[in-house]
Short mmCIF file of C-alpha atoms in Angstrom, two decimals:
data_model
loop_
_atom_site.label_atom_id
_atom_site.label_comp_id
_atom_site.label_asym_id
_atom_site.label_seq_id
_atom_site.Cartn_x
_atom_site.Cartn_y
_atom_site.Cartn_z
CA UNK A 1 -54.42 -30.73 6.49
CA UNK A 2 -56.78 -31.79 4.17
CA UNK A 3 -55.56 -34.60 1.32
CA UNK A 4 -57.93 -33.03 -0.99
CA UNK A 5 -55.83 -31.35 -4.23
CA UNK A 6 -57.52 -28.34 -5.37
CA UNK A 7 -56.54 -26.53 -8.31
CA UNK A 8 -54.94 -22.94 -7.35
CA UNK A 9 -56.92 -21.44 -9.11
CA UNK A 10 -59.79 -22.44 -6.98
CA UNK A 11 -58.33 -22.20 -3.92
CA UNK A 12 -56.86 -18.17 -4.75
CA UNK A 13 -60.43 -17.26 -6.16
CA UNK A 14 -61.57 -18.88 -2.71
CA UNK A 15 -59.34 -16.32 -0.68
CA UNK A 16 -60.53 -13.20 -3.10
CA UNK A 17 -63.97 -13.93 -1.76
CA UNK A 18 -63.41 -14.43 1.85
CA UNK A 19 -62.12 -11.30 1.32
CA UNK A 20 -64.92 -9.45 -0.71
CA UNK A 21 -67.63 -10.66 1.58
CA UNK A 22 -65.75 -9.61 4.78
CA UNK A 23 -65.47 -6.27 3.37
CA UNK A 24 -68.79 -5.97 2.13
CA UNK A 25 -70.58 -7.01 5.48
CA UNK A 26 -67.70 -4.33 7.08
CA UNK A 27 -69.50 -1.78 4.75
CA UNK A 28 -72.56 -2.66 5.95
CA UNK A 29 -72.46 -2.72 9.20
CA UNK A 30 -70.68 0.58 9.23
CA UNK A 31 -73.53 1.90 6.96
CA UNK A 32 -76.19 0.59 9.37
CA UNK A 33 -74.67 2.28 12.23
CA UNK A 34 -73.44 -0.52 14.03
CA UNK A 35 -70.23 0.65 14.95
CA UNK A 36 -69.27 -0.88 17.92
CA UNK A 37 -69.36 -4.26 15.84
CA UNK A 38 -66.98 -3.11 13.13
CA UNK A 39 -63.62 -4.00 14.72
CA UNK A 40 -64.25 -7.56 14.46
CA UNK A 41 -64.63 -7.85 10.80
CA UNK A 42 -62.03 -4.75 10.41
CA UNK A 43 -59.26 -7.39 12.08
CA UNK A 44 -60.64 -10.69 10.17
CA UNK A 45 -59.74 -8.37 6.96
CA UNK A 46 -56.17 -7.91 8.08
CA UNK A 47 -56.69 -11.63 8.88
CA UNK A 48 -57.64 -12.30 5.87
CA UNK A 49 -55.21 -10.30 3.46
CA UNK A 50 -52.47 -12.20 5.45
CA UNK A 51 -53.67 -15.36 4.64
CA UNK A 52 -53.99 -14.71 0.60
CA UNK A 53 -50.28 -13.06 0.95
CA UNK A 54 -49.48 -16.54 2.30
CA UNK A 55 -50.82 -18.28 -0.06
CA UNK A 56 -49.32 -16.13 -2.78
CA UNK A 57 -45.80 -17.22 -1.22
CA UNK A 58 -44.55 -20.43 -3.38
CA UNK A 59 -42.40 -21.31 -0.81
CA UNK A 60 -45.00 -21.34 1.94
CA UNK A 61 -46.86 -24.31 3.30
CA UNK A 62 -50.61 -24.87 2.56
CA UNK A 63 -51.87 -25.41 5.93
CA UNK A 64 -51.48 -22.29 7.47
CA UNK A 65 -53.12 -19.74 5.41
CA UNK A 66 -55.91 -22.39 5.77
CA UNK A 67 -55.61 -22.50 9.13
CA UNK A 68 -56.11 -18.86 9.60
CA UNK A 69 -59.30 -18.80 6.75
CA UNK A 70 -60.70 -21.53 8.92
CA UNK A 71 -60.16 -18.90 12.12
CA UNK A 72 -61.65 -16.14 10.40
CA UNK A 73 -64.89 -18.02 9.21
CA UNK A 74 -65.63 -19.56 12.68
CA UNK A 75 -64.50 -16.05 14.55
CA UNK A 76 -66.51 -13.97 11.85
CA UNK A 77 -69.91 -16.23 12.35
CA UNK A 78 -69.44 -16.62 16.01
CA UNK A 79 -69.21 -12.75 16.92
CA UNK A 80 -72.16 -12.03 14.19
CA UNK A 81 -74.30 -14.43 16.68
CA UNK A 82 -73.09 -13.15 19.91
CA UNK A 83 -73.87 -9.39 19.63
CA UNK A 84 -76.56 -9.67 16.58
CA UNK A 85 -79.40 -12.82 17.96
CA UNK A 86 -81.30 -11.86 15.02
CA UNK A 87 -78.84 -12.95 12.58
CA UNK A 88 -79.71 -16.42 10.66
CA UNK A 89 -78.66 -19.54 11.91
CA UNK A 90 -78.35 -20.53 8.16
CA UNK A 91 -74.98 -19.22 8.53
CA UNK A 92 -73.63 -21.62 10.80
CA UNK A 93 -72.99 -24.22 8.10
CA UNK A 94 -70.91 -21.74 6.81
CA UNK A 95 -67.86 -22.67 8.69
CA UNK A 96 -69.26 -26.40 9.05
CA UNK A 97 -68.42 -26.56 5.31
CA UNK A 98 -65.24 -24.72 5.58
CA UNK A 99 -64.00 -27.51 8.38
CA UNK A 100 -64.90 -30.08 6.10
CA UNK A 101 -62.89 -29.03 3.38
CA UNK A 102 -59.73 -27.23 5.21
CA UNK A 103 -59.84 -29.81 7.58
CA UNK A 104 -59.23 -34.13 7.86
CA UNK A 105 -62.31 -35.98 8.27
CA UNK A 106 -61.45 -37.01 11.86
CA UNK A 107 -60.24 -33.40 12.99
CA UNK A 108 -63.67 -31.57 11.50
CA UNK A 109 -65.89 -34.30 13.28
CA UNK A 110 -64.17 -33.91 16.10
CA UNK A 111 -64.06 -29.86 15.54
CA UNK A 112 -68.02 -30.31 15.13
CA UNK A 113 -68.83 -32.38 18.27
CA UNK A 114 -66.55 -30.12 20.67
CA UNK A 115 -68.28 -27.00 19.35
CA UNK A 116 -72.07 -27.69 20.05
CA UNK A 117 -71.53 -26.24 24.00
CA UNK A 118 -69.77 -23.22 22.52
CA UNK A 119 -72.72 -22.75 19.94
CA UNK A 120 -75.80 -23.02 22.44
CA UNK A 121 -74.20 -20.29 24.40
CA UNK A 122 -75.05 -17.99 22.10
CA UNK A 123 -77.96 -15.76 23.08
CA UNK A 124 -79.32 -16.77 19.05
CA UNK A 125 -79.39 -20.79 20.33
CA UNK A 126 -79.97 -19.85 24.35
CA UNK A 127 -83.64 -21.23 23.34
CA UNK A 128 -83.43 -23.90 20.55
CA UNK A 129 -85.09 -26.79 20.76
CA UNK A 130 -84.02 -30.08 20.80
CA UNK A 131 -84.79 -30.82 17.18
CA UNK A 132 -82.30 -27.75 16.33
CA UNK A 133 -79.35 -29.95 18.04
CA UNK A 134 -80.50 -33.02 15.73
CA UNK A 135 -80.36 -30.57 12.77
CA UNK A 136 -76.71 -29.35 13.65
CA UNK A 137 -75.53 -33.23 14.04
CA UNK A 138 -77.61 -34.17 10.80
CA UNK A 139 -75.85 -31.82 8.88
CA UNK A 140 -72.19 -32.15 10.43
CA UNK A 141 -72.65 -36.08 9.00
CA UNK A 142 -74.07 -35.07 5.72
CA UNK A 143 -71.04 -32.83 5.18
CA UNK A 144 -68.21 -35.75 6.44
CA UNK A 145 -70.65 -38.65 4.34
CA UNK A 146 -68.66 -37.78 0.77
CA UNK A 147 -65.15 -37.06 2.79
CA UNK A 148 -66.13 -40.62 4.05
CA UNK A 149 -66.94 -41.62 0.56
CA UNK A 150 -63.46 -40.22 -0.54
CA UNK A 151 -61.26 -41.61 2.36
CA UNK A 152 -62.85 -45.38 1.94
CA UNK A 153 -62.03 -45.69 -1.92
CA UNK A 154 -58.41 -44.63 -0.83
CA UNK A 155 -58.40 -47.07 1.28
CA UNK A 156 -59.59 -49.64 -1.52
CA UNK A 157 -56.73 -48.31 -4.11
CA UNK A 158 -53.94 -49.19 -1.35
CA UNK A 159 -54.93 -52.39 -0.23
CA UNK A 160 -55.41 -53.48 -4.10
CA UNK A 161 -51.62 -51.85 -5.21
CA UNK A 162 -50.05 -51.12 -1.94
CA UNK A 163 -46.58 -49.93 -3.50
CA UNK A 164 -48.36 -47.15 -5.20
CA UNK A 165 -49.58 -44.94 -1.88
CA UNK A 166 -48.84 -41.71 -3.87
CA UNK A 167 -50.96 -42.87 -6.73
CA UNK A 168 -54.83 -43.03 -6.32
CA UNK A 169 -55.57 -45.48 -9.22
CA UNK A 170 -57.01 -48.81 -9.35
CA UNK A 171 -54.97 -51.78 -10.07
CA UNK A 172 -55.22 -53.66 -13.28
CA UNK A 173 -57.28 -56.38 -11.75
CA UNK A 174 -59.97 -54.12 -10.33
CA UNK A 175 -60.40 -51.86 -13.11
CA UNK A 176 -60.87 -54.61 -15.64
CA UNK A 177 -63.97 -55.79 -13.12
CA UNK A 178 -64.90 -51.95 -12.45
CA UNK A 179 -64.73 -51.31 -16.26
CA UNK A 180 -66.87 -54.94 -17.22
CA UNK A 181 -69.29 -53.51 -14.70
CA UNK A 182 -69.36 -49.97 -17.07
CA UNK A 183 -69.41 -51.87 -20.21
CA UNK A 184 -72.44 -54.28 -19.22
CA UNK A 185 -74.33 -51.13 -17.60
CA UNK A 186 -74.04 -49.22 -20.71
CA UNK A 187 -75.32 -52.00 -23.14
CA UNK A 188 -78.30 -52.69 -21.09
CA UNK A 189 -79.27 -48.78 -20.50
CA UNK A 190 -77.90 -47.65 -23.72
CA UNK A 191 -75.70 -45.09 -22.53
CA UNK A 192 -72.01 -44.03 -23.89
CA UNK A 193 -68.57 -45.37 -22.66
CA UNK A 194 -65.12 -43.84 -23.37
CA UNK A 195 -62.03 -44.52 -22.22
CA UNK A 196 -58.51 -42.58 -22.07
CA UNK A 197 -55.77 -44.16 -22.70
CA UNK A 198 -52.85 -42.34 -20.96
CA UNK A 199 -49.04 -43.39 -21.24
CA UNK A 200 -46.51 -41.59 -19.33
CA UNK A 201 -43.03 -41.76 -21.22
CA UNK A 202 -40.84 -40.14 -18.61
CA UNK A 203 -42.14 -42.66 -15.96
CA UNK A 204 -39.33 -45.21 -16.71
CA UNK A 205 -36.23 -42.82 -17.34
CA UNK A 206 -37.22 -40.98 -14.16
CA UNK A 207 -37.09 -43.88 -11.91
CA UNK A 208 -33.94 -45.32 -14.14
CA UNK A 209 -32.48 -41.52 -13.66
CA UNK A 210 -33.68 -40.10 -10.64
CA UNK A 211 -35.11 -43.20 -8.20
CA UNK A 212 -38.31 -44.35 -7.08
CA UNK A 213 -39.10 -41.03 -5.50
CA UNK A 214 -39.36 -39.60 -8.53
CA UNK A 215 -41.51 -41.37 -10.45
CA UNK A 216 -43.94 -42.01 -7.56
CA UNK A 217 -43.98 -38.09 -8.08
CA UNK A 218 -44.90 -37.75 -12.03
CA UNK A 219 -47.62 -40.59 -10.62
CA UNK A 220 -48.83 -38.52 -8.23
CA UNK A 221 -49.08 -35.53 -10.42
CA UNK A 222 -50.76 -37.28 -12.83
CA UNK A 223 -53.34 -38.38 -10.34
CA UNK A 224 -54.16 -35.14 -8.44
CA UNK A 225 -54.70 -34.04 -12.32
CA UNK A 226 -56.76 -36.50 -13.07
CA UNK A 227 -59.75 -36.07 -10.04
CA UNK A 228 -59.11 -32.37 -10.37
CA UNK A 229 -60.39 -32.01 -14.05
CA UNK A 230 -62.52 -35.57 -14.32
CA UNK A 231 -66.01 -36.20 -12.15
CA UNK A 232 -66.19 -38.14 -9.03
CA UNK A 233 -67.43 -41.53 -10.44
CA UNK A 234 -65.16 -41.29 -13.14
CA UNK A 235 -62.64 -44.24 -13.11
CA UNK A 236 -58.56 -43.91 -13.20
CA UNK A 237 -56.66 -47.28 -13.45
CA UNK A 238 -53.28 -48.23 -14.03
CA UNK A 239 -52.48 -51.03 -17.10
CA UNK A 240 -48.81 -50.88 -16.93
CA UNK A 241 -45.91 -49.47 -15.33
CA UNK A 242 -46.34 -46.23 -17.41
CA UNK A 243 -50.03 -46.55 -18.87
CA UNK A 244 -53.49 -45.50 -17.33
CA UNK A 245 -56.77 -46.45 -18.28
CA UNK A 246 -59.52 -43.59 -17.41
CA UNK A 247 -62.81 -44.70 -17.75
CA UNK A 248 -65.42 -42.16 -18.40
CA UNK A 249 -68.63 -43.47 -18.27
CA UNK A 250 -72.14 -42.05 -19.85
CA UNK A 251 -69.02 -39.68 -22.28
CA UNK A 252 -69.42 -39.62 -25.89
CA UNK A 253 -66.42 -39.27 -28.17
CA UNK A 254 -66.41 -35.60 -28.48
CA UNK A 255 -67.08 -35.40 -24.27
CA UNK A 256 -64.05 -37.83 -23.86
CA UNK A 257 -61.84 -35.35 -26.56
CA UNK A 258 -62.66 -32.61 -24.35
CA UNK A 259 -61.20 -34.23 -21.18
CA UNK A 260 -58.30 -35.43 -23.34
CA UNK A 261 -57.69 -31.54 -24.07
CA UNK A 262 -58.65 -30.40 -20.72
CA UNK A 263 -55.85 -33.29 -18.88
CA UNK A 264 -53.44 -32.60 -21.37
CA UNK A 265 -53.46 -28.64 -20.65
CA UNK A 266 -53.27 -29.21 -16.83
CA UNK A 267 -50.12 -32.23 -17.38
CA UNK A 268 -48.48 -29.66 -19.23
CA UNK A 269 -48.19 -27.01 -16.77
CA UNK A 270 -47.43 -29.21 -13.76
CA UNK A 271 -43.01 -28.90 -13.54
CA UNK A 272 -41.27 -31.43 -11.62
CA UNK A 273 -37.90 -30.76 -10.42
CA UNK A 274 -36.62 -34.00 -11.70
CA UNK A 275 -37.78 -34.48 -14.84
CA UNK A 276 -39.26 -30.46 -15.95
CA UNK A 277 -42.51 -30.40 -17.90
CA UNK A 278 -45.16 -33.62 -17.62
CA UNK A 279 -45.57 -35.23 -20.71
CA UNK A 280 -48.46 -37.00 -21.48
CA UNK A 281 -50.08 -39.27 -24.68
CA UNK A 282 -53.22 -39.08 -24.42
CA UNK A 283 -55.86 -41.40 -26.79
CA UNK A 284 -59.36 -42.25 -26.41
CA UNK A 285 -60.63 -45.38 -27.61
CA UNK A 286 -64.86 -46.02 -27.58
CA UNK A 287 -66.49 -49.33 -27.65
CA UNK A 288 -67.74 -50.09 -31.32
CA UNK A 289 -71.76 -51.62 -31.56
CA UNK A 290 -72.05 -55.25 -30.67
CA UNK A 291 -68.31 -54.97 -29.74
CA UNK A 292 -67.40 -57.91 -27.19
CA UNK A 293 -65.64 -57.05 -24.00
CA UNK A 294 -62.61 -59.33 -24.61
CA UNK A 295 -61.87 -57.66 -27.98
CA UNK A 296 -62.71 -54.53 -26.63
CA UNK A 297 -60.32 -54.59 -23.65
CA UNK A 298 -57.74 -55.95 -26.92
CA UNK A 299 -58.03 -52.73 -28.25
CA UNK A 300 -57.17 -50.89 -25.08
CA UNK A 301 -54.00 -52.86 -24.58
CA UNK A 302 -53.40 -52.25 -28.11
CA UNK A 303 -53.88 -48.75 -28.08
CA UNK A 304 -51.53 -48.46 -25.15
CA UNK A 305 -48.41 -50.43 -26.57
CA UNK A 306 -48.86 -48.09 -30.03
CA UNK A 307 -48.73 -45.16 -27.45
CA UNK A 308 -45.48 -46.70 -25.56
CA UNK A 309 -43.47 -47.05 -29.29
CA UNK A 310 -40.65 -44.50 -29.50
#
């Protein structure tokens, strides 16, 4: 499914409201009088609950209550446009989106392309015109452009530190460019720049203790942290074996103390078998006016090793 982490929180409030707005458009129809279209919707409930008890499971895997939200949405949609014409067609991007974000990139595109036949059969799209078909392409592409975006700098972490796959951050080398790139942009436009330093101390004993395996895992966790609470242009890199370097740009101190708080509250309820509770030291350090890069990027290393001391 998709390699996209999203917070459980997200993803249960996601189910809640499949569920609300099935129910409501249940009530509706049944309060218009449409009866003979209510056992549709009635069974994409059922559908619906199922998936949300599935997700509820710990033990279960992800990809099938997905599987059977992604169902619902393109069943729910489709059967709306087959015995209602006069229903929108602004709600076919509804499970365009959904593909795109229950879905890999190459599987929704793919999903996408093979479903324009099934769509124009619809009595709503018996009559669209040509531009309608460029519309429903344009859009498909729009929606895989930032799963593109996403899949491309993944590809860019691995080729620069291929022995950490499980570990989407930049290696030393191209976050000291990345970050010169930052630190010039913000002198010249006179915006902020922060930085995080991060050191993991149970990185070492858990590879010493438990293997490789492990500590690729407390990496991992720390990453899928990381893009879930931080913006998409914001900049993880790894300094050491243990330490990170997250690069916040246009973040002023007290913005860059928030997403120390923020990281620190979501490390500290992620429990790995092997070594319990993530622990996390977490410091920012801001460039200082007229502040060089060399003796700037000093500080960071600095502010790492007194992080690393026992």
């Amino acid at each position: 499914m998709t390699q996209h982490h999203f917070p459980r929180q997200l993803v249960t409030l996601a189910y809640i409201a499949s569920i609300a707005l099935m129910g409501s458009y249940t009530v509706w129809l049944y309060a218009m009088g449409e009866y003979r279209d209510l056992v549709m919707p009635s069974f994409m409930i059922l559908l619906l609950l199922a998936a949300f008890l599935l997700h509820l499971g710990q033990d279960m895997r992800a990809h099938l209550p997905r599987l059977v939200l992604l169902f619902c949405t393109y069943t729910s949609v489709i059967a709306a446009l087959y015995y209602q014409p006069e229903t929108p067609l602004i709600w076919i991007g509804l499970p365009m989106t959904a593909a795109f974000l229950l879905l890999p990139l190459l599987s929704a595109v793919l999903l996408h392309m093979v479903l324009i036949p099934l769509w124009w059969l619809m009595p709503a799209l018996a009559q669209a015109s040509p531009t309608l078909v460029m519309g429903y392409v344009a859009l498909a592409l729009l929606l895989a452009l930032p799963r593109w975006e996403h899949a491309r700098r993944r590809a860019l972490l691995r080729a620069t530190d291929p022995n950490d796959s499980e570990c989407d951050a930049y290696h030393i080398d191209t976050l000291k460019e990345r970050l010169h790139s930052e630190y010039q942009r913000a002198d010249m436009l006179n915006q902020r720049l922060a930085v995080l330093v991060i050191h993991l101390p149970q990185r070492d004993m858990a590879e010493e203790q438990f293997g490789a395996r492990a500590a690729q895992a407390l990496l991992g966790a720390l990453c899928t942290e990381v893009y879930s609470c931080c913006r998409d242009h914001d900049l993880l890199g790894r300094a050491d074996n243990a330490t990170f370097w997250l690069v916040l740009p246009d973040t002023s101190e007290s913005g860059a103390l928030l997403v120390r708080d923020r990281l620190q509250r979501a490390l500290s309820r992620r429990v790995l078998v092997e070594t319990g509770q993530c622990e996390a030291r977490i410091a920012a350090c801001l460039p200082c006016p007229k502040e060089n890069f060399e003796h700037y990027l000093q500080r960071l290393e600095n502010r790492g090793n007194a992080l690393a001391a026992p």
